[in-house]
Amino acid sequence: MDDVNGHEHDEHSPLLSNERSIITPNYEGVESQGTETFISDEPEGYVSHEEERHTVPQIEQTISHAIGESGEVSRHTGPTVTCRVCSATIVIEGKTRQHVVKCIHCNEATPIRAAPSGKKYVRCPCNCLLLCKASSNRIACPRTNCKRVITLGGSAPVGTAVRAPTGTCRVLCAHCQEIFMFNTLNVTVAKCPHCQKISSVGREYARNRAIFFVVCSLLFLIAALGLMIGTWHSAKSATFIYLIWLCVIAIALFFFFRFAYFIKLKTSTVISPL
């Protein structure tokens, strides 16, 4: 009878208290031989170190198996889409309000909703999914190992990807803050395709043009003054000399106005080369 009571007492003995009384694990989860602490008056019915080694993994295995089964059920019962790149199944449960989702197999984006108003999706040959304006004709891939310029309309077939010409850069418009592409090797001002306004790509171009026009304006102004002084008496008898004065002064004013235009011209910022 005493043996039966002893066994019942053993079955109701707490497992955690036995673990603390028998062995002290280190912080890495590995049992250190030097940290084992044995209690001399320990009852014989407590779970031994060998029994503990077999009992705990069974509990952990049961819990992990249950979690795995629940995850497997949710993975098959939730809404899914097919990846547009690798055709793998993507679970979109809890992501239905997003416009795109990322595939865990190929790490590429797949749209699950229509593009926002005024936008459209374009996929680069490198599988990068791009979002651009619906009116855009050319877009550039942002990936550093691609840098393709994709033509969406015009003479080239739709979706044709070509390498950008040398000197092509991404430029941030100084007027509308939109990004467009411009070849900085062209010695000219840039016209934004979004707002149709003119700006200088980099301050150097506008400064050089302003210096050129102000020098020309001063030269023609000096020439006009010299001409007026030299022909002052002759102009009284020859009225056409007044017309020459007006032409020279008009040219000087034209160059001055061009100088003022480039001084006030806004400067767009080069973001990065393609």
mmCIF file of C-alpha atoms in Angstrom:
data_model
loop_
_atom_site.group_PDB
_atom_site.id
_atom_site.type_symbol
_atom_site.label_atom_id
_atom_site.label_comp_id
_atom_site.label_asym_id
_atom_site.label_seq_id
_atom_site.Cartn_x
_atom_site.Cartn_y
_atom_site.Cartn_z
ATOM 1 C CA MET A 1 0.000 0.000 0.000
ATOM 2 C CA ASP A 2 2.861 2.321 0.786
ATOM 3 C CA ASP A 3 4.389 1.578 -2.612
ATOM 4 C CA VAL A 4 1.141 2.558 -4.335
ATOM 5 C CA ASN A 5 0.989 5.864 -2.446
ATOM 6 C CA GLY A 6 4.615 6.480 -3.269
ATOM 7 C CA HIS A 7 3.991 5.979 -6.994
ATOM 8 C CA GLU A 8 0.930 8.284 -6.903
ATOM 9 C CA HIS A 9 3.070 10.904 -5.206
ATOM 10 C CA ASP A 10 5.687 10.514 -7.924
ATOM 11 C CA GLU A 11 3.192 10.990 -10.769
ATOM 12 C CA HIS A 12 1.949 14.295 -9.306
ATOM 13 C CA SER A 13 5.445 15.673 -8.663
ATOM 14 C CA PRO A 14 6.106 18.895 -10.630
ATOM 15 C CA LEU A 15 8.583 18.526 -13.545
ATOM 16 C CA LEU A 16 10.043 22.038 -13.314
ATOM 17 C CA SER A 17 10.863 21.712 -9.632
ATOM 18 C CA ASN A 18 12.668 18.434 -10.357
ATOM 19 C CA GLU A 19 14.711 20.081 -13.086
ATOM 20 C CA ARG A 20 15.766 22.861 -10.767
ATOM 21 C CA SER A 21 16.653 20.490 -7.995
ATOM 22 C CA ILE A 22 18.669 18.100 -10.127
ATOM 23 C CA ILE A 23 20.492 20.121 -12.791
ATOM 24 C CA THR A 24 21.210 23.742 -13.611
ATOM 25 C CA PRO A 25 21.506 24.399 -17.387
ATOM 26 C CA ASN A 26 23.765 27.123 -18.753
ATOM 27 C CA TYR A 27 22.533 30.086 -20.910
ATOM 28 C CA GLU A 28 23.284 28.384 -24.225
ATOM 29 C CA GLY A 29 20.846 25.572 -23.518
ATOM 30 C CA VAL A 30 23.698 23.028 -23.053
ATOM 31 C CA GLU A 31 23.930 21.155 -19.818
ATOM 32 C CA SER A 32 27.268 21.801 -18.147
ATOM 33 C CA GLN A 33 28.832 18.982 -16.260
ATOM 34 C CA GLY A 34 30.329 21.316 -13.708
ATOM 35 C CA THR A 35 26.964 22.912 -12.807
ATOM 36 C CA GLU A 36 25.055 19.777 -11.833
ATOM 37 C CA THR A 37 23.768 20.095 -8.258
ATOM 38 C CA PHE A 38 22.529 16.960 -6.527
ATOM 39 C CA ILE A 39 20.252 17.041 -3.513
ATOM 40 C CA SER A 40 21.265 14.417 -0.950
ATOM 41 C CA ASP A 41 17.785 13.969 0.561
ATOM 42 C CA GLU A 42 15.975 13.810 -2.828
ATOM 43 C CA PRO A 43 13.010 11.375 -2.910
ATOM 44 C CA GLU A 44 13.474 8.370 -5.140
ATOM 45 C CA GLY A 45 10.247 9.133 -7.017
ATOM 46 C CA TYR A 46 11.558 12.367 -8.664
ATOM 47 C CA VAL A 47 12.226 12.292 -12.393
ATOM 48 C CA SER A 48 15.825 11.396 -13.099
ATOM 49 C CA HIS A 49 18.170 13.161 -15.543
ATOM 50 C CA GLU A 50 17.753 10.375 -18.113
ATOM 51 C CA GLU A 51 13.952 10.514 -17.922
ATOM 52 C CA GLU A 52 14.022 14.299 -18.267
ATOM 53 C CA ARG A 53 16.051 13.989 -21.458
ATOM 54 C CA HIS A 54 13.320 11.882 -23.080
ATOM 55 C CA THR A 55 10.269 13.643 -21.669
ATOM 56 C CA VAL A 56 10.962 17.262 -22.604
ATOM 57 C CA PRO A 57 11.672 16.679 -26.343
ATOM 58 C CA GLN A 58 8.426 14.723 -26.646
ATOM 59 C CA ILE A 59 6.480 17.686 -25.294
ATOM 60 C CA GLU A 60 8.317 20.122 -27.576
ATOM 61 C CA GLN A 61 7.801 17.813 -30.560
ATOM 62 C CA THR A 62 4.053 17.639 -29.849
ATOM 63 C CA ILE A 63 3.782 21.434 -29.626
ATOM 64 C CA SER A 64 5.809 22.034 -32.783
ATOM 65 C CA HIS A 65 3.802 19.399 -34.653
ATOM 66 C CA ALA A 66 0.565 21.083 -33.629
ATOM 67 C CA ILE A 67 1.876 24.505 -34.717
ATOM 68 C CA GLY A 68 3.040 23.044 -38.024
ATOM 69 C CA GLU A 69 -0.361 21.493 -38.670
ATOM 70 C CA SER A 70 -2.182 24.758 -37.898
ATOM 71 C CA GLY A 71 0.201 26.674 -40.183
ATOM 72 C CA GLU A 72 -0.312 24.113 -42.933
ATOM 73 C CA VAL A 73 -4.081 24.481 -42.687
ATOM 74 C CA SER A 74 -3.923 28.284 -42.798
ATOM 75 C CA ARG A 75 -1.569 28.154 -45.747
ATOM 76 C CA HIS A 76 -4.003 26.133 -47.832
ATOM 77 C CA THR A 77 -7.246 27.767 -46.716
ATOM 78 C CA GLY A 78 -6.185 31.422 -47.162
ATOM 79 C CA PRO A 79 -6.344 33.394 -50.444
ATOM 80 C CA THR A 80 -3.401 32.860 -52.783
ATOM 81 C CA VAL A 81 -2.050 34.179 -56.087
ATOM 82 C CA THR A 82 0.467 32.813 -58.555
ATOM 83 C CA CYS A 83 3.832 34.535 -58.854
ATOM 84 C CA ARG A 84 4.204 36.172 -62.280
ATOM 85 C CA VAL A 85 7.922 35.298 -62.379
ATOM 86 C CA CYS A 86 8.403 31.776 -60.985
ATOM 87 C CA SER A 87 4.731 30.612 -60.885
ATOM 88 C CA ALA A 88 4.990 29.780 -57.191
ATOM 89 C CA THR A 89 1.951 30.102 -54.915
ATOM 90 C CA ILE A 90 1.926 33.225 -52.741
ATOM 91 C CA VAL A 91 -0.325 33.450 -49.687
ATOM 92 C CA ILE A 92 -1.922 36.902 -49.532
ATOM 93 C CA GLU A 93 -3.960 36.476 -46.368
ATOM 94 C CA GLY A 94 -3.838 39.782 -44.490
ATOM 95 C CA LYS A 95 -2.216 41.517 -47.505
ATOM 96 C CA THR A 96 -5.262 42.048 -49.706
ATOM 97 C CA ARG A 97 -5.129 45.812 -49.204
ATOM 98 C CA GLN A 98 -1.619 45.993 -50.657
ATOM 99 C CA HIS A 99 -1.057 46.609 -54.352
ATOM 100 C CA VAL A 100 1.848 44.156 -54.692
ATOM 101 C CA VAL A 101 3.228 41.191 -52.733
ATOM 102 C CA LYS A 102 6.716 39.727 -52.663
ATOM 103 C CA CYS A 103 7.387 36.104 -53.583
ATOM 104 C CA ILE A 104 9.445 34.235 -50.994
ATOM 105 C CA HIS A 105 10.969 32.013 -53.663
ATOM 106 C CA CYS A 106 12.278 34.486 -56.257
ATOM 107 C CA ASN A 107 12.001 37.700 -54.178
ATOM 108 C CA GLU A 108 10.177 39.458 -57.025
ATOM 109 C CA ALA A 109 7.001 41.534 -56.722
ATOM 110 C CA THR A 110 3.633 40.456 -58.123
ATOM 111 C CA PRO A 111 0.656 42.847 -58.361
ATOM 112 C CA ILE A 112 -2.558 41.716 -56.667
ATOM 113 C CA ARG A 113 -4.548 44.897 -57.268
ATOM 114 C CA ALA A 114 -4.872 47.322 -60.140
ATOM 115 C CA ALA A 115 -2.348 50.131 -60.296
ATOM 116 C CA PRO A 116 -3.319 53.448 -58.643
ATOM 117 C CA SER A 117 -5.164 56.011 -60.728
ATOM 118 C CA GLY A 118 -2.921 57.484 -63.387
ATOM 119 C CA LYS A 119 -0.257 54.784 -62.919
ATOM 120 C CA LYS A 120 0.621 51.503 -64.629
ATOM 121 C CA TYR A 121 2.808 48.469 -63.981
ATOM 122 C CA VAL A 122 5.771 47.626 -66.210
ATOM 123 C CA ARG A 123 8.045 44.617 -65.708
ATOM 124 C CA CYS A 124 11.651 44.982 -66.792
ATOM 125 C CA PRO A 125 13.383 42.032 -68.543
ATOM 126 C CA CYS A 126 15.358 41.613 -65.306
ATOM 127 C CA ASN A 127 11.963 40.829 -63.631
ATOM 128 C CA CYS A 128 11.893 44.096 -61.654
ATOM 129 C CA LEU A 129 8.311 45.359 -61.325
ATOM 130 C CA LEU A 130 8.097 49.112 -61.996
ATOM 131 C CA LEU A 131 5.287 51.571 -61.287
ATOM 132 C CA CYS A 132 5.184 54.612 -63.566
ATOM 133 C CA LYS A 133 2.801 57.211 -64.915
ATOM 134 C CA ALA A 134 0.271 55.989 -67.438
ATOM 135 C CA SER A 135 1.465 58.645 -69.899
ATOM 136 C CA SER A 136 5.155 57.718 -69.640
ATOM 137 C CA ASN A 137 6.877 56.642 -72.844
ATOM 138 C CA ARG A 138 10.278 55.693 -71.455
ATOM 139 C CA ILE A 139 11.258 54.520 -67.996
ATOM 140 C CA ALA A 140 14.555 53.395 -66.506
ATOM 141 C CA CYS A 141 15.119 50.325 -64.349
ATOM 142 C CA PRO A 142 16.512 51.370 -60.936
ATOM 143 C CA ARG A 143 18.539 48.205 -60.356
ATOM 144 C CA THR A 144 22.275 48.854 -60.418
ATOM 145 C CA ASN A 145 23.000 45.671 -62.377
ATOM 146 C CA CYS A 146 20.396 46.473 -65.056
ATOM 147 C CA LYS A 147 19.933 50.207 -65.782
ATOM 148 C CA ARG A 148 17.854 49.452 -68.889
ATOM 149 C CA VAL A 149 15.703 52.141 -70.471
ATOM 150 C CA ILE A 150 12.345 50.605 -71.377
ATOM 151 C CA THR A 151 10.504 52.113 -74.330
ATOM 152 C CA LEU A 152 6.732 51.945 -73.869
ATOM 153 C CA GLY A 153 5.665 53.640 -77.102
ATOM 154 C CA GLY A 154 6.878 55.290 -80.291
ATOM 155 C CA SER A 155 8.683 53.596 -83.154
ATOM 156 C CA ALA A 156 10.149 50.790 -81.071
ATOM 157 C CA PRO A 157 7.923 47.866 -80.082
ATOM 158 C CA VAL A 158 6.144 48.178 -76.767
ATOM 159 C CA GLY A 159 8.247 46.959 -73.869
ATOM 160 C CA THR A 160 11.534 47.012 -75.787
ATOM 161 C CA ALA A 161 14.480 47.483 -73.431
ATOM 162 C CA VAL A 162 17.627 49.188 -74.674
ATOM 163 C CA ARG A 163 20.750 50.451 -72.978
ATOM 164 C CA ALA A 164 20.704 54.136 -72.132
ATOM 165 C CA PRO A 165 23.064 56.342 -74.174
ATOM 166 C CA THR A 166 26.274 57.493 -72.527
ATOM 167 C CA GLY A 167 25.674 60.522 -70.325
ATOM 168 C CA THR A 168 22.011 59.775 -69.582
ATOM 169 C CA CYS A 169 21.112 60.628 -65.992
ATOM 170 C CA ARG A 170 18.072 60.736 -63.750
ATOM 171 C CA VAL A 171 17.170 64.366 -63.145
ATOM 172 C CA LEU A 172 14.874 65.871 -60.506
ATOM 173 C CA CYS A 173 12.876 68.701 -62.059
ATOM 174 C CA ALA A 174 13.268 72.041 -60.256
ATOM 175 C CA HIS A 175 9.659 73.025 -61.047
ATOM 176 C CA CYS A 176 7.432 69.979 -60.434
ATOM 177 C CA GLN A 177 9.880 67.752 -58.488
ATOM 178 C CA GLU A 178 9.280 64.861 -60.899
ATOM 179 C CA ILE A 179 12.087 62.625 -62.156
ATOM 180 C CA PHE A 180 12.946 62.438 -65.835
ATOM 181 C CA MET A 181 15.905 61.315 -67.922
ATOM 182 C CA PHE A 182 18.277 63.711 -69.635
ATOM 183 C CA ASN A 183 21.572 63.340 -71.471
ATOM 184 C CA THR A 184 24.000 65.689 -69.736
ATOM 185 C CA LEU A 185 26.369 65.551 -72.720
ATOM 186 C CA ASN A 186 23.904 67.694 -74.668
ATOM 187 C CA VAL A 187 24.894 71.337 -74.189
ATOM 188 C CA THR A 188 21.376 72.675 -73.862
ATOM 189 C CA VAL A 189 18.639 73.303 -71.328
ATOM 190 C CA ALA A 190 16.334 70.483 -70.253
ATOM 191 C CA LYS A 191 12.599 70.415 -70.834
ATOM 192 C CA CYS A 192 10.664 68.411 -68.271
ATOM 193 C CA PRO A 193 8.231 65.960 -69.949
ATOM 194 C CA HIS A 194 5.850 66.275 -66.981
ATOM 195 C CA CYS A 195 5.398 70.047 -66.575
ATOM 196 C CA GLN A 196 6.893 71.136 -69.941
ATOM 197 C CA LYS A 197 9.056 73.766 -68.215
ATOM 198 C CA ILE A 198 12.678 74.629 -68.943
ATOM 199 C CA SER A 199 15.525 74.289 -66.431
ATOM 200 C CA SER A 200 19.279 73.951 -66.356
ATOM 201 C CA VAL A 201 20.686 70.532 -65.471
ATOM 202 C CA GLY A 202 23.442 71.550 -63.102
ATOM 203 C CA ARG A 203 24.382 75.114 -62.245
ATOM 204 C CA GLU A 204 27.501 75.162 -64.415
ATOM 205 C CA TYR A 205 25.670 75.323 -67.756
ATOM 206 C CA ALA A 206 23.463 78.266 -66.740
ATOM 207 C CA ARG A 207 26.419 80.123 -65.229
ATOM 208 C CA ASN A 208 28.565 79.710 -68.359
ATOM 209 C CA ARG A 209 25.753 80.889 -70.620
ATOM 210 C CA ALA A 210 25.075 83.891 -68.382
ATOM 211 C CA ILE A 211 28.746 84.906 -68.466
ATOM 212 C CA PHE A 212 28.823 84.589 -72.265
ATOM 213 C CA PHE A 213 25.743 86.782 -72.781
ATOM 214 C CA VAL A 214 26.778 89.475 -70.316
ATOM 215 C CA VAL A 215 30.166 89.788 -72.025
ATOM 216 C CA CYS A 216 28.492 90.071 -75.443
ATOM 217 C CA SER A 217 26.066 92.631 -74.055
ATOM 218 C CA LEU A 218 28.892 94.783 -72.694
ATOM 219 C CA LEU A 219 30.839 94.572 -75.956
ATOM 220 C CA PHE A 220 27.884 95.714 -78.049
ATOM 221 C CA LEU A 221 27.068 98.426 -75.546
ATOM 222 C CA ILE A 222 30.624 99.749 -75.752
ATOM 223 C CA ALA A 223 30.448 99.523 -79.540
ATOM 224 C CA ALA A 224 27.190 101.472 -79.556
ATOM 225 C CA LEU A 225 28.654 104.199 -77.369
ATOM 226 C CA GLY A 226 31.767 104.439 -79.546
ATOM 227 C CA LEU A 227 29.674 104.578 -82.679
ATOM 228 C CA MET A 228 27.474 107.307 -81.272
ATOM 229 C CA ILE A 229 30.466 109.426 -80.235
ATOM 230 C CA GLY A 230 32.272 108.922 -83.541
ATOM 231 C CA THR A 231 29.288 109.650 -85.775
ATOM 232 C CA TRP A 232 27.537 112.290 -83.693
ATOM 233 C CA HIS A 233 28.158 115.135 -86.154
ATOM 234 C CA SER A 234 27.663 112.967 -89.260
ATOM 235 C CA ALA A 235 24.283 111.761 -88.034
ATOM 236 C CA LYS A 236 22.795 115.236 -88.455
ATOM 237 C CA SER A 237 23.268 115.040 -92.214
ATOM 238 C CA ALA A 238 22.762 111.238 -92.621
ATOM 239 C CA THR A 239 19.713 109.977 -90.794
ATOM 240 C CA PHE A 240 20.449 106.300 -91.521
ATOM 241 C CA ILE A 241 23.227 106.488 -88.879
ATOM 242 C CA TYR A 242 20.492 106.674 -86.231
ATOM 243 C CA LEU A 243 19.167 103.335 -87.517
ATOM 244 C CA ILE A 244 22.630 101.788 -87.065
ATOM 245 C CA TRP A 245 22.732 103.073 -83.501
ATOM 246 C CA LEU A 246 19.355 101.485 -82.773
ATOM 247 C CA CYS A 247 20.413 98.122 -84.224
ATOM 248 C CA VAL A 248 23.598 97.975 -82.137
ATOM 249 C CA ILE A 249 21.752 99.013 -78.974
ATOM 250 C CA ALA A 250 19.014 96.428 -79.679
ATOM 251 C CA ILE A 251 21.620 93.661 -79.987
ATOM 252 C CA ALA A 252 23.190 94.771 -76.703
ATOM 253 C CA LEU A 253 19.770 94.680 -75.005
ATOM 254 C CA PHE A 254 19.043 91.229 -76.464
ATOM 255 C CA PHE A 255 22.242 89.808 -74.984
ATOM 256 C CA PHE A 256 21.459 91.486 -71.662
ATOM 257 C CA PHE A 257 17.995 89.923 -71.519
ATOM 258 C CA ARG A 258 19.503 86.507 -72.277
ATOM 259 C CA PHE A 259 21.956 87.075 -69.436
ATOM 260 C CA ALA A 260 19.074 87.863 -67.067
ATOM 261 C CA TYR A 261 17.173 84.768 -68.290
ATOM 262 C CA PHE A 262 20.027 82.379 -67.460
ATOM 263 C CA ILE A 263 20.699 84.094 -64.132
ATOM 264 C CA LYS A 264 17.096 83.447 -63.045
ATOM 265 C CA LEU A 265 16.847 80.003 -64.653
ATOM 266 C CA LYS A 266 16.070 77.268 -62.118
ATOM 267 C CA THR A 267 18.504 74.405 -61.755
ATOM 268 C CA SER A 268 17.408 70.768 -61.832
ATOM 269 C CA THR A 269 19.396 68.268 -59.786
ATOM 270 C CA VAL A 270 21.156 65.212 -61.189
ATOM 271 C CA ILE A 271 20.191 62.232 -59.022
ATOM 272 C CA SER A 272 22.275 59.444 -60.520
ATOM 273 C CA PRO A 273 23.650 58.317 -63.877
ATOM 274 C CA LEU A 274 22.111 55.356 -65.716
#
